[in-house]
mmCIF file of C-alpha atoms in Angstrom:
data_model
loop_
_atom_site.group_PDB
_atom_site.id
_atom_site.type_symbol
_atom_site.label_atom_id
_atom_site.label_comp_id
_atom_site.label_asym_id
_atom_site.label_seq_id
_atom_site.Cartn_x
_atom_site.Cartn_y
_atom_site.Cartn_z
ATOM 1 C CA UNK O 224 -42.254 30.310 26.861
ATOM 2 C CA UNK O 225 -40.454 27.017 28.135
ATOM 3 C CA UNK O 226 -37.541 27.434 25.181
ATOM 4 C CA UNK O 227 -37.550 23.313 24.199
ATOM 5 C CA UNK O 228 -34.162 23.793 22.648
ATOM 6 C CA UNK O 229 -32.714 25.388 25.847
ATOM 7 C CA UNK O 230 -33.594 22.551 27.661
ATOM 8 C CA UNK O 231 -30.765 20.273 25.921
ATOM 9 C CA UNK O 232 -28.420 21.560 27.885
ATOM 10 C CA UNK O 233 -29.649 21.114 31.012
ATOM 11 C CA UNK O 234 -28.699 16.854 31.512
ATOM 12 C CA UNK O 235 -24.824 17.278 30.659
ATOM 13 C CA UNK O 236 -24.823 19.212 34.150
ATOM 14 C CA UNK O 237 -25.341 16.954 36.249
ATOM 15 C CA UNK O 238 -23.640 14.093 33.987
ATOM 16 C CA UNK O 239 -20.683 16.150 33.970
ATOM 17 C CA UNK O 240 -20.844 16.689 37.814
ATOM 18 C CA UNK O 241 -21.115 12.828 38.411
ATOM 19 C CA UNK O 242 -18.023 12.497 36.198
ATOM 20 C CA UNK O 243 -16.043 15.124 37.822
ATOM 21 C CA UNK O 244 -16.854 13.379 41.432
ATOM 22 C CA UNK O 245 -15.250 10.041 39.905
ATOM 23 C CA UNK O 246 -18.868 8.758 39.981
ATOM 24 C CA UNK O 247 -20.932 6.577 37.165
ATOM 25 C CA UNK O 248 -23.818 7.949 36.687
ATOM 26 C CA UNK O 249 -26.732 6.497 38.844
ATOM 27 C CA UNK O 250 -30.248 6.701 39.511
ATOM 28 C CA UNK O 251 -29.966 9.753 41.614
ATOM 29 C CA UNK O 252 -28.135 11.749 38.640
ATOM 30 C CA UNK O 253 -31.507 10.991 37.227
ATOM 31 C CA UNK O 254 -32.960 12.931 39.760
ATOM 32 C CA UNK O 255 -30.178 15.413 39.651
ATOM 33 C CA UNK O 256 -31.592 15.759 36.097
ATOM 34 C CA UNK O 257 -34.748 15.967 36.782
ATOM 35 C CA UNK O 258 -34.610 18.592 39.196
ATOM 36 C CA UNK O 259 -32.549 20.716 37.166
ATOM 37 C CA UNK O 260 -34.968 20.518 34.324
ATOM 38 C CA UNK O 261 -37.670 21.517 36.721
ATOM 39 C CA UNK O 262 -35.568 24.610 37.927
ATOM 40 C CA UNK O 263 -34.320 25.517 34.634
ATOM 41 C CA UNK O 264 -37.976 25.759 33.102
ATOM 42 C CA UNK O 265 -39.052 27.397 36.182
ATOM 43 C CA UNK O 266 -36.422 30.194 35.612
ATOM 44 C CA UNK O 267 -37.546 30.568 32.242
ATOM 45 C CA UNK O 268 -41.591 30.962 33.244
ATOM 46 C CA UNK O 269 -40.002 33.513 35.878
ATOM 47 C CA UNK O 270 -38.244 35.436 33.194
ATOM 48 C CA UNK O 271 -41.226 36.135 31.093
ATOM 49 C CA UNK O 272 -43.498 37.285 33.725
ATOM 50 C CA UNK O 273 -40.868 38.940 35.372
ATOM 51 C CA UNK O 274 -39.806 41.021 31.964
ATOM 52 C CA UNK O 275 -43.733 41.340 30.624
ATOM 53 C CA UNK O 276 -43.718 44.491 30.584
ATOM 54 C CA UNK O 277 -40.540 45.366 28.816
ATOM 55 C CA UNK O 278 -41.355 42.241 26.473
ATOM 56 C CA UNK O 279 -44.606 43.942 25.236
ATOM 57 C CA UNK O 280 -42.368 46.913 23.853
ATOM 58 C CA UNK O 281 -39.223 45.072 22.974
ATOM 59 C CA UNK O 282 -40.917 41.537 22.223
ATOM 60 C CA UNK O 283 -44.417 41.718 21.385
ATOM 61 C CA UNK O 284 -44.495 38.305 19.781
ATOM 62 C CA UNK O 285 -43.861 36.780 23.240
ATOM 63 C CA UNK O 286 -46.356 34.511 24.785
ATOM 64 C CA UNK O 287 -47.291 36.799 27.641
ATOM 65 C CA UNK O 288 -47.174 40.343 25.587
ATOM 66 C CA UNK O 289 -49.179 38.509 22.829
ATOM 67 C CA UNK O 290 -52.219 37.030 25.059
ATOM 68 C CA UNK O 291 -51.488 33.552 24.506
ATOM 69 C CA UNK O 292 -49.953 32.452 27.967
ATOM 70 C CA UNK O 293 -51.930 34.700 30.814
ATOM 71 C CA UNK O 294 -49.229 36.169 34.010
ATOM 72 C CA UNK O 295 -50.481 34.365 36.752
ATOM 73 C CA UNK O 296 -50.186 30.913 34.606
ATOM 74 C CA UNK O 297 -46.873 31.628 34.478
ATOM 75 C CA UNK O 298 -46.322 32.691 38.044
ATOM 76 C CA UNK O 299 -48.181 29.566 38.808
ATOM 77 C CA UNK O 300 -46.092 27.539 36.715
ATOM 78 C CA UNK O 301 -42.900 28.999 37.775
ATOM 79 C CA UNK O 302 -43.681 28.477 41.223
ATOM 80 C CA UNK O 303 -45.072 24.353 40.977
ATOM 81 C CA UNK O 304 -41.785 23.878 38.659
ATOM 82 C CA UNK O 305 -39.710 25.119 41.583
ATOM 83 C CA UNK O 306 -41.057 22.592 44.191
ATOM 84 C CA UNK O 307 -40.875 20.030 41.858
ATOM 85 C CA UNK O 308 -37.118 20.469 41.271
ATOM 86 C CA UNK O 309 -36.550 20.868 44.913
ATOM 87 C CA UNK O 310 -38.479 17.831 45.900
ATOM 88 C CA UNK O 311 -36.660 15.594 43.134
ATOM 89 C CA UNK O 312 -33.345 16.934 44.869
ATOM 90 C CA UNK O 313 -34.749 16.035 48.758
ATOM 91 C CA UNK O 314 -35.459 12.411 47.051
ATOM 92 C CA UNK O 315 -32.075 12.446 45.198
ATOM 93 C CA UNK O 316 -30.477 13.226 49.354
ATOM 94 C CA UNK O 317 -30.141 15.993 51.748
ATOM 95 C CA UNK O 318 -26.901 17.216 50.413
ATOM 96 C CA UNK O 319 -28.531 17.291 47.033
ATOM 97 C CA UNK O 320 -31.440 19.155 48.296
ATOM 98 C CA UNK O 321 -28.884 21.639 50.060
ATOM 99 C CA UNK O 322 -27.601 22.203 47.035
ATOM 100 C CA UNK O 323 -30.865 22.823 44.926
ATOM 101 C CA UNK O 324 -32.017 24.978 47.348
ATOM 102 C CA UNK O 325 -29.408 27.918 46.669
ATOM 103 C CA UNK O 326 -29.727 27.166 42.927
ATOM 104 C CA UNK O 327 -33.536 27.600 43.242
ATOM 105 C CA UNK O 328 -32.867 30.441 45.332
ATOM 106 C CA UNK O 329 -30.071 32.478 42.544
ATOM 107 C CA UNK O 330 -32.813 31.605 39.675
ATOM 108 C CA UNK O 331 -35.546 33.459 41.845
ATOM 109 C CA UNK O 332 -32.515 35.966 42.372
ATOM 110 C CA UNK O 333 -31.601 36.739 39.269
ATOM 111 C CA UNK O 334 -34.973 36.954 37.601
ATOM 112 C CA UNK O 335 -37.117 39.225 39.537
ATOM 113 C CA UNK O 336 -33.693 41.458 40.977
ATOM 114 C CA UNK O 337 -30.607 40.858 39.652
ATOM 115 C CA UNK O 338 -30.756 40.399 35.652
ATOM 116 C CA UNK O 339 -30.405 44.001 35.273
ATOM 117 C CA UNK O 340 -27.755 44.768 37.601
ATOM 118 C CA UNK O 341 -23.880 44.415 37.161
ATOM 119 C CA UNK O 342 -24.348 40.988 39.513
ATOM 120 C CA UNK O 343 -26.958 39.559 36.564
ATOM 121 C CA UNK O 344 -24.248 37.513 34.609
ATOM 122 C CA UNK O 345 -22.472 36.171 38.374
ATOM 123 C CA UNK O 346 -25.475 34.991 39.469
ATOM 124 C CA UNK O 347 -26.045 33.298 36.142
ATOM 125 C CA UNK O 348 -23.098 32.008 36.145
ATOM 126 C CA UNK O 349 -23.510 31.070 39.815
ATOM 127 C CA UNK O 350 -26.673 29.145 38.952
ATOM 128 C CA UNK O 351 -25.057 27.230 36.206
ATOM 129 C CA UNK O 352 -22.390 26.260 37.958
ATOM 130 C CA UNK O 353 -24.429 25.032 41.031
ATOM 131 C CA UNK O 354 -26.553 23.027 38.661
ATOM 132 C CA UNK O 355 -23.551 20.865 38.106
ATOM 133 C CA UNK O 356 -22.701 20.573 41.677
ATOM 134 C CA UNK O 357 -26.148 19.253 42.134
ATOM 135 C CA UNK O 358 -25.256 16.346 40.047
ATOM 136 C CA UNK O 359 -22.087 15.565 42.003
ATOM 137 C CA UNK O 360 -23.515 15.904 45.182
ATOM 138 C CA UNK O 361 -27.051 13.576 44.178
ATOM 139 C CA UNK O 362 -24.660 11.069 42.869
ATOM 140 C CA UNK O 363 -21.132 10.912 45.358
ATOM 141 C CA UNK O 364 -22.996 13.571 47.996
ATOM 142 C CA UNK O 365 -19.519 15.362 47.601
ATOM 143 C CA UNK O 366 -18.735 18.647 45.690
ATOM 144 C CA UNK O 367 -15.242 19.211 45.913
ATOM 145 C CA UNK O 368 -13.699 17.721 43.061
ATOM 146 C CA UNK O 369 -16.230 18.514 40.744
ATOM 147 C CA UNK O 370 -15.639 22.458 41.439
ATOM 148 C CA UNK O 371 -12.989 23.189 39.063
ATOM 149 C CA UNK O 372 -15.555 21.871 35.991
ATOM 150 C CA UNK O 373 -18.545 23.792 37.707
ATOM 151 C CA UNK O 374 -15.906 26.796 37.386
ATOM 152 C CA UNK O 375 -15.117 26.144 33.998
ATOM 153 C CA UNK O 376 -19.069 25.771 32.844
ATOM 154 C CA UNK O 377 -20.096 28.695 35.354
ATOM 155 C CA UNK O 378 -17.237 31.135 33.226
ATOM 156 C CA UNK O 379 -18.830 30.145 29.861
ATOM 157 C CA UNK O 380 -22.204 31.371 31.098
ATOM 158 C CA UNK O 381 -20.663 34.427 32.421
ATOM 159 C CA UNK O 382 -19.512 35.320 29.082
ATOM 160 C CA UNK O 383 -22.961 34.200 27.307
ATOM 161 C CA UNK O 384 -24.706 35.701 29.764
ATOM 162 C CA UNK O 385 -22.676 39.404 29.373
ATOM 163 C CA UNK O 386 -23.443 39.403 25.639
ATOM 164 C CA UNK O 387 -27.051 38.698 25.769
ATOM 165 C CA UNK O 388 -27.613 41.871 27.829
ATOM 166 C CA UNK O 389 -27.305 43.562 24.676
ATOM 167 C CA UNK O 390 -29.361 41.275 22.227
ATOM 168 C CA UNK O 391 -32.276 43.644 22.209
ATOM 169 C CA UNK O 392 -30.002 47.105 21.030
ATOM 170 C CA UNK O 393 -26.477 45.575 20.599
ATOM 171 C CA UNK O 394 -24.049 48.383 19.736
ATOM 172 C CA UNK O 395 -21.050 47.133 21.643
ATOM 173 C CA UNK O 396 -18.097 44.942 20.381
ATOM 174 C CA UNK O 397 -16.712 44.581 23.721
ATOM 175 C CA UNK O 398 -18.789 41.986 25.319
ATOM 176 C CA UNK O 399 -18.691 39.620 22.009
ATOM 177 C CA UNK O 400 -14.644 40.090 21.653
ATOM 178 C CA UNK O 401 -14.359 39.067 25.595
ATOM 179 C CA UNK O 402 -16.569 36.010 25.144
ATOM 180 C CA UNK O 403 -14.610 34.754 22.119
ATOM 181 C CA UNK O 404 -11.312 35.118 24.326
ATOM 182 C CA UNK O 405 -13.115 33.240 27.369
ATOM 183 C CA UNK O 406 -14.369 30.739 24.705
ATOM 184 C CA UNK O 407 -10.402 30.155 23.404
ATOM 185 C CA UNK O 408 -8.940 29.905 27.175
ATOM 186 C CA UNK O 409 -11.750 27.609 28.229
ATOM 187 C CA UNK O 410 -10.906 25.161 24.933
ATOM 188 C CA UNK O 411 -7.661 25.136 26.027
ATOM 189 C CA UNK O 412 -8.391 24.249 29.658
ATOM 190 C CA UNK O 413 -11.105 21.786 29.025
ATOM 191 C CA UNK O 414 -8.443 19.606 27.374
ATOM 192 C CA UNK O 415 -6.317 19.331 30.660
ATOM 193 C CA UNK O 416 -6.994 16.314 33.246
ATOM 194 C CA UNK O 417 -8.269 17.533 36.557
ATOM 195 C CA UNK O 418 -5.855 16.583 39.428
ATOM 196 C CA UNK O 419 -7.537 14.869 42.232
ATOM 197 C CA UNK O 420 -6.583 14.361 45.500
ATOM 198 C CA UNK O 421 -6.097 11.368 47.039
ATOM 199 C CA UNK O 422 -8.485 9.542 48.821
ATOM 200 C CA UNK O 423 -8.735 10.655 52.636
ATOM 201 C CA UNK O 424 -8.609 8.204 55.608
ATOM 202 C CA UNK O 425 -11.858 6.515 56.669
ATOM 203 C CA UNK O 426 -13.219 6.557 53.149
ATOM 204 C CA UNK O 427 -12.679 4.375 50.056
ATOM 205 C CA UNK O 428 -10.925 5.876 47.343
ATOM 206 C CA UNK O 429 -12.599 6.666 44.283
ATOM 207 C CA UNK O 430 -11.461 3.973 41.439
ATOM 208 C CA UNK O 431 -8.356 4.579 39.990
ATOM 209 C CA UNK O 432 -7.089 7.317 42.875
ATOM 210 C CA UNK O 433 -4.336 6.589 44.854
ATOM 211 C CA UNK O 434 -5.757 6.385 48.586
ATOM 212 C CA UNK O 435 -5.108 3.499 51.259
ATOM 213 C CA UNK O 436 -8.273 1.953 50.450
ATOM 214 C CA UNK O 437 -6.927 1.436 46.796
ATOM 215 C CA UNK O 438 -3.641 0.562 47.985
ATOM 216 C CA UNK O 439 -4.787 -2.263 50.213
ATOM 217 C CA UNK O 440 -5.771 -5.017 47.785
ATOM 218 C CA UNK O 441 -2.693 -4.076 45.953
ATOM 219 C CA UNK O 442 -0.560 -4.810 48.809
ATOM 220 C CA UNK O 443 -2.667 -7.659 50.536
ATOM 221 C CA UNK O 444 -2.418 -9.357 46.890
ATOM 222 C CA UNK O 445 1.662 -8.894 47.038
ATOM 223 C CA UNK O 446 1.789 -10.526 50.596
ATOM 224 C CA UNK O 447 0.290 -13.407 48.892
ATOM 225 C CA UNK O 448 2.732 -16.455 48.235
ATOM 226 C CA UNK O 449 3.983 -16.978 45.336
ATOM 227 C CA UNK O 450 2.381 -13.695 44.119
ATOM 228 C CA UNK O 451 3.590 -11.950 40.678
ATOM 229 C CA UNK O 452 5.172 -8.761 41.133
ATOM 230 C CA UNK O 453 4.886 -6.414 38.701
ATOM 231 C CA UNK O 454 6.099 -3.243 38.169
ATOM 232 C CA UNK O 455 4.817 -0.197 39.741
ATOM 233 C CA UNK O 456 2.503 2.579 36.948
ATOM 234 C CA UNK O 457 -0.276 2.892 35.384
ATOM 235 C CA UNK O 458 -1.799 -0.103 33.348
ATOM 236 C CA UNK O 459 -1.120 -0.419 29.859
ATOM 237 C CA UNK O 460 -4.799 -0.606 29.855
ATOM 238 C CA UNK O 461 -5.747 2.726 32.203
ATOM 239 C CA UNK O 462 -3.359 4.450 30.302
ATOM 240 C CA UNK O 463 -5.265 3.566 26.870
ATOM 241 C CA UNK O 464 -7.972 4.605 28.432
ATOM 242 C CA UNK O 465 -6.768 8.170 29.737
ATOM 243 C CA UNK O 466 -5.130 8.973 26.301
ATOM 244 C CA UNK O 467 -8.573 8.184 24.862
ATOM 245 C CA UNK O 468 -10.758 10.703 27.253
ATOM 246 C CA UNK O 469 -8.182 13.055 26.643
ATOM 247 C CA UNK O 470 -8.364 13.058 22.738
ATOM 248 C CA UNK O 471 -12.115 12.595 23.320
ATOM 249 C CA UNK O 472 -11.948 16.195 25.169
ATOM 250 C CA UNK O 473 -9.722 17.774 22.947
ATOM 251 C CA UNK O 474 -11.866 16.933 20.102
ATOM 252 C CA UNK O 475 -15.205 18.111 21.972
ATOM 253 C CA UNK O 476 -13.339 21.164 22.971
ATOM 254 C CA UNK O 477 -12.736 21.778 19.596
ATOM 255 C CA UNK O 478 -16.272 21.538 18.825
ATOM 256 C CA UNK O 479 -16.843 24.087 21.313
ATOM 257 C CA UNK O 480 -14.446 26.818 20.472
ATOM 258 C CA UNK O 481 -15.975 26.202 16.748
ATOM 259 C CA UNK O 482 -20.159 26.287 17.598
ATOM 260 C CA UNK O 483 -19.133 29.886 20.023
ATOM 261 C CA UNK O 484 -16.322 31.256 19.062
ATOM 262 C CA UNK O 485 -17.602 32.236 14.969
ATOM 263 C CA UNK O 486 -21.033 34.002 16.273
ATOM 264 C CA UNK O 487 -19.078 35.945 19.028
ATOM 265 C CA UNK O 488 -16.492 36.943 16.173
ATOM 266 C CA UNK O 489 -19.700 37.801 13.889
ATOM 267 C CA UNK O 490 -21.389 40.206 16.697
ATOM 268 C CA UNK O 491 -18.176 42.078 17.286
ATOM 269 C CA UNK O 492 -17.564 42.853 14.111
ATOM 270 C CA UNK O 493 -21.292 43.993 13.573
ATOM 271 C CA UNK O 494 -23.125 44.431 16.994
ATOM 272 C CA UNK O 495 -26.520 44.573 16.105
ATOM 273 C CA UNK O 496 -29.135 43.128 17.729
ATOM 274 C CA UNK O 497 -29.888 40.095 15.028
ATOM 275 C CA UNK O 498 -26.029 38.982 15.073
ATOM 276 C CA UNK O 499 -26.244 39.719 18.957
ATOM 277 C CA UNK O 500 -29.002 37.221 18.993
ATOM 278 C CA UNK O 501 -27.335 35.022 16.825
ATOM 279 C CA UNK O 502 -24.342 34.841 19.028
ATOM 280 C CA UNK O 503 -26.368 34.499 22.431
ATOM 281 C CA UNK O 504 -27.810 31.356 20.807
ATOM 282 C CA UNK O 505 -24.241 30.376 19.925
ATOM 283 C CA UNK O 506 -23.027 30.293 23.350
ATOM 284 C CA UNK O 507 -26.452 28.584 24.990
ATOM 285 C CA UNK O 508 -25.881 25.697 21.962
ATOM 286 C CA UNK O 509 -21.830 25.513 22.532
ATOM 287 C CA UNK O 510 -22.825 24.587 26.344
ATOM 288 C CA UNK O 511 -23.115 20.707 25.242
ATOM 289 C CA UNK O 512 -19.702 20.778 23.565
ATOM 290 C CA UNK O 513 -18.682 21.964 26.764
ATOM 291 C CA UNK O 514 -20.634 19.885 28.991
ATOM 292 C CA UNK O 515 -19.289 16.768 26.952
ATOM 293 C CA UNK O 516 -15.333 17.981 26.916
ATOM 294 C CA UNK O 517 -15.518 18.254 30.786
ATOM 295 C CA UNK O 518 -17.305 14.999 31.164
ATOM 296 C CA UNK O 519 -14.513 13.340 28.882
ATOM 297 C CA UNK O 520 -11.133 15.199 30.517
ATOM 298 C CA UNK O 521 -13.003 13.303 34.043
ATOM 299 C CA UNK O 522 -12.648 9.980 32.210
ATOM 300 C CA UNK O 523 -16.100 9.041 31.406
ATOM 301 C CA UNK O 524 -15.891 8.738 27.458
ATOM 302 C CA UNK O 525 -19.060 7.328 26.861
ATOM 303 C CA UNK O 526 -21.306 9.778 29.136
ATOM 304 C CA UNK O 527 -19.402 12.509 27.406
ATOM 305 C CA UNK O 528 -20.776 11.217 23.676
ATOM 306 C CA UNK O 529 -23.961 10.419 25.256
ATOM 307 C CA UNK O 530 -23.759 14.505 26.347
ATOM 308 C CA UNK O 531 -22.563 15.656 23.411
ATOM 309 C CA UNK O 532 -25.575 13.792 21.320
ATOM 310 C CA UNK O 533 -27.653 16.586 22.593
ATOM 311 C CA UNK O 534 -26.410 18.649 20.452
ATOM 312 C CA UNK O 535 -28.235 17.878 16.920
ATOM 313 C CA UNK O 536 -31.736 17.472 18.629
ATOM 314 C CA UNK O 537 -31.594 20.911 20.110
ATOM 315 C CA UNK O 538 -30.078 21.772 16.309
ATOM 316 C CA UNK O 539 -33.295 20.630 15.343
ATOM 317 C CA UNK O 540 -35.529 22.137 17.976
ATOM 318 C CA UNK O 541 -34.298 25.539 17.485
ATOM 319 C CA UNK O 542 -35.547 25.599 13.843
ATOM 320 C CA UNK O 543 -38.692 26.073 15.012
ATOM 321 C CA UNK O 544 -38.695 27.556 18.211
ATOM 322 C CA UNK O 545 -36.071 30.211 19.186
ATOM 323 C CA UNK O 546 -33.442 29.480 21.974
ATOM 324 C CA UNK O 547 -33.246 32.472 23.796
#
């Protein structure tokens, strides 16, 4: 009922939220995780006793249609996993916790209202895309320049999202054709450096942004006699480092375009409901790719591989117990 494998791509959320907000990650992005693993699990505990009764035509084999897991458990469970998240947030800060609490909020949303309505896939989307917020705003407690990556991640989920409303009857091309083009724009916009604004007065800047409080030492250390002047740019040694996040991202974005955009290719050309499947489980697995190439294009090389490691254990994990 709790999809192990789907869990995998919960953490590169909030890593890649921390990473888009200029941040390291800290002990409150492990809180930011935390809570989103709470949420996500309690989303998928909603889903099932939300959809029991359509499971136990469509999906027999389910844990609710089949007897194994009984409705109120699951009600039960989905309910305890949803204060949990929320009270790792409130620990994580309040502008964490203001954030969980409309991602708690669209996962409630979307299972027991929305999922079959034309708003389903937004408010997935929505959710997703919140979920990385979360991280930015438990680790920096601001949002703002981590929202072009939560619209990159959110737009990928759109498009999974879309296709698996037809992995039980698929019969439709269109939805798998659209997802591969979203899948080849976002690989191509993934491997682009976010421009961040400078630093505003009254707060430090964030490491390597131009701002007044990164400017200072710089200038305090030229007022200096007999200080060396040197020339005004980028370090031979930032600039290493920037062409190395970007050919880190380009790489992982590669990786994404490859583990998404085949299945999606596969379903249109045949839309039934096992290549459907097969292509919804694509799209939920290319997510770490993704998560990874938008940690890297923020700079932070070695969360992004720690990110995209995710990706063979939920391999693994999805051998034996199905993704979606």
């Amino acid at each position: 009922m709790l999809r192990l494998p789907a869990l995998f791509t919960v953490p590169g959320d909030a890593l890649a939220g921390a990473a888009a907000a200029g941040a390291h990650a800290g002990p409150r992005t492990l809180l930011a995780i935390g809570s989103s693993l709470c949420l996500y699990e309690a989303g998928m505990a909603l889903n099932d006793w939300a959809d029991r009764v359509e499971d136990a035509a469509e999906r027999p084999h389910r844990p609710l249609p089949s007897g194994r897991v009984r409705p109120a458990a699951a009600l039960t469970a989905a309910c305890a996993l949803t204060g949990a998240g929320l009270a790792l947030a409130a620990a994580a800060g309040h502008r964490a916790l203001a954030v969980a609490t409309p991602l708690a909020a669209t996962v409630w949303a979307y299972d027991l209202t929305l999922k079959h309505t034309p708003a389903g896939p937004a408010a997935m989307a929505a959710a997703r895309g919140l979920d990385l917020l979360l991280g930015a705003a438990a680790t920096t407690g601001r949002v703002r320049a981590a929202l072009p990556s939560a619209a990159l991640l959110g737009t990928h989920t759109l498009a999974v999202t879309a296709v698996s409303r037809q992995e039980t009857r698929g019969g439709s091309a269109l939805a798998p054709l659209a997802a591969c083009a979203t899948t080849g724009l976002l690989a191509r916009l993934v491997t682009r450096r976010p421009t961040r604004l400078p630093a505003g007065r009254g707060e430090a800047a964030a490491p390597g942004l131009p701002g007044p409080a990164s400017q200072g030492p710089a200038r305090l250390a030229a007022a200096l006699p007999g200080a060396r002047r040197h020339p005004a740019g980028p370090t031979a040694a930032g600039t290493a480092t920037g062409h190395g996040s970007a050919r880190l991202a380009a790489a992982l974005g590669a990786a994404y375009a490859a583990t998404a955009a085949r299945p999606y290719l596969h379903a249109a050309l045949n839309p039934s409901p096992p290549l459907t499947q097969r292509a919804v489980g694509g799209g939920i697995r290319a997510t770490i790719p993704l998560q990874a190439a938008l940690t890297a294009r923020s700079g932070a090389a070695v969360t992004a591989l720690l990110v995209a490691a995710l990706a063979p254990a939920g391999r693994k994990f999805a051998r034996k117990v199905s993704i979606t």
